[in-house]
Amino acid sequence: MEFVEIAAGRYEVIAATRSVTTLKGMFGQPRKTVSIEEMNAVIAKRGAAAR
């Protein structure tokens, strides 16, 4: 996966030919483990606030 800057501060993710497992560790350790239910609740709350 490559990140290509298409404008100042704007990037696109481009598929590469490597395995997705190469992403492991790229973004550091998560601060807190969250459940799917918690993720869905936050997405619903933020989505409703955007309207």
XYZ file of C-alpha atoms in Angstrom:
51
model
C 0.000 0.000 0.000
C 1.331 3.414 -0.881
C 0.222 6.839 0.293
C 0.385 9.356 -2.554
C -0.051 13.074 -1.867
C -2.533 14.387 -4.433
C -2.797 17.904 -2.979
C -1.433 19.737 0.031
C -2.450 17.610 3.027
C -4.552 15.235 0.889
C -3.502 11.666 0.208
C -4.733 8.642 -1.693
C -4.076 5.049 -0.736
C -2.804 3.032 -3.675
C -2.831 -0.760 -3.685
C 0.581 -2.360 -3.847
C 1.720 -5.867 -4.623
C 2.757 -6.825 -1.098
C 0.821 -8.796 1.473
C -1.448 -6.907 3.837
C 0.570 -8.396 6.713
C 3.318 -5.870 5.949
C 1.064 -3.264 7.601
C 1.533 -4.920 10.991
C 3.259 -2.509 13.332
C 3.148 0.386 10.870
C 0.711 2.413 12.952
C 1.962 1.595 16.455
C 0.159 -0.074 19.311
C -3.493 0.794 19.937
C -4.106 2.845 23.080
C -7.239 0.899 23.960
C -8.944 -2.164 22.577
C -12.530 -1.428 21.555
C -15.346 -3.782 20.677
C -17.310 -3.770 17.433
C -20.311 -2.503 19.392
C -18.285 0.461 20.696
C -17.048 1.254 17.185
C -20.571 1.113 15.773
C -21.901 3.376 18.546
C -19.251 6.026 17.865
C -19.800 5.833 14.099
C -23.561 6.239 14.562
C -23.093 9.160 16.958
C -20.608 10.985 14.718
C -22.672 10.291 11.607
C -25.811 11.686 13.230
C -23.898 14.793 14.337
C -22.744 15.450 10.755
C -26.298 15.895 9.480
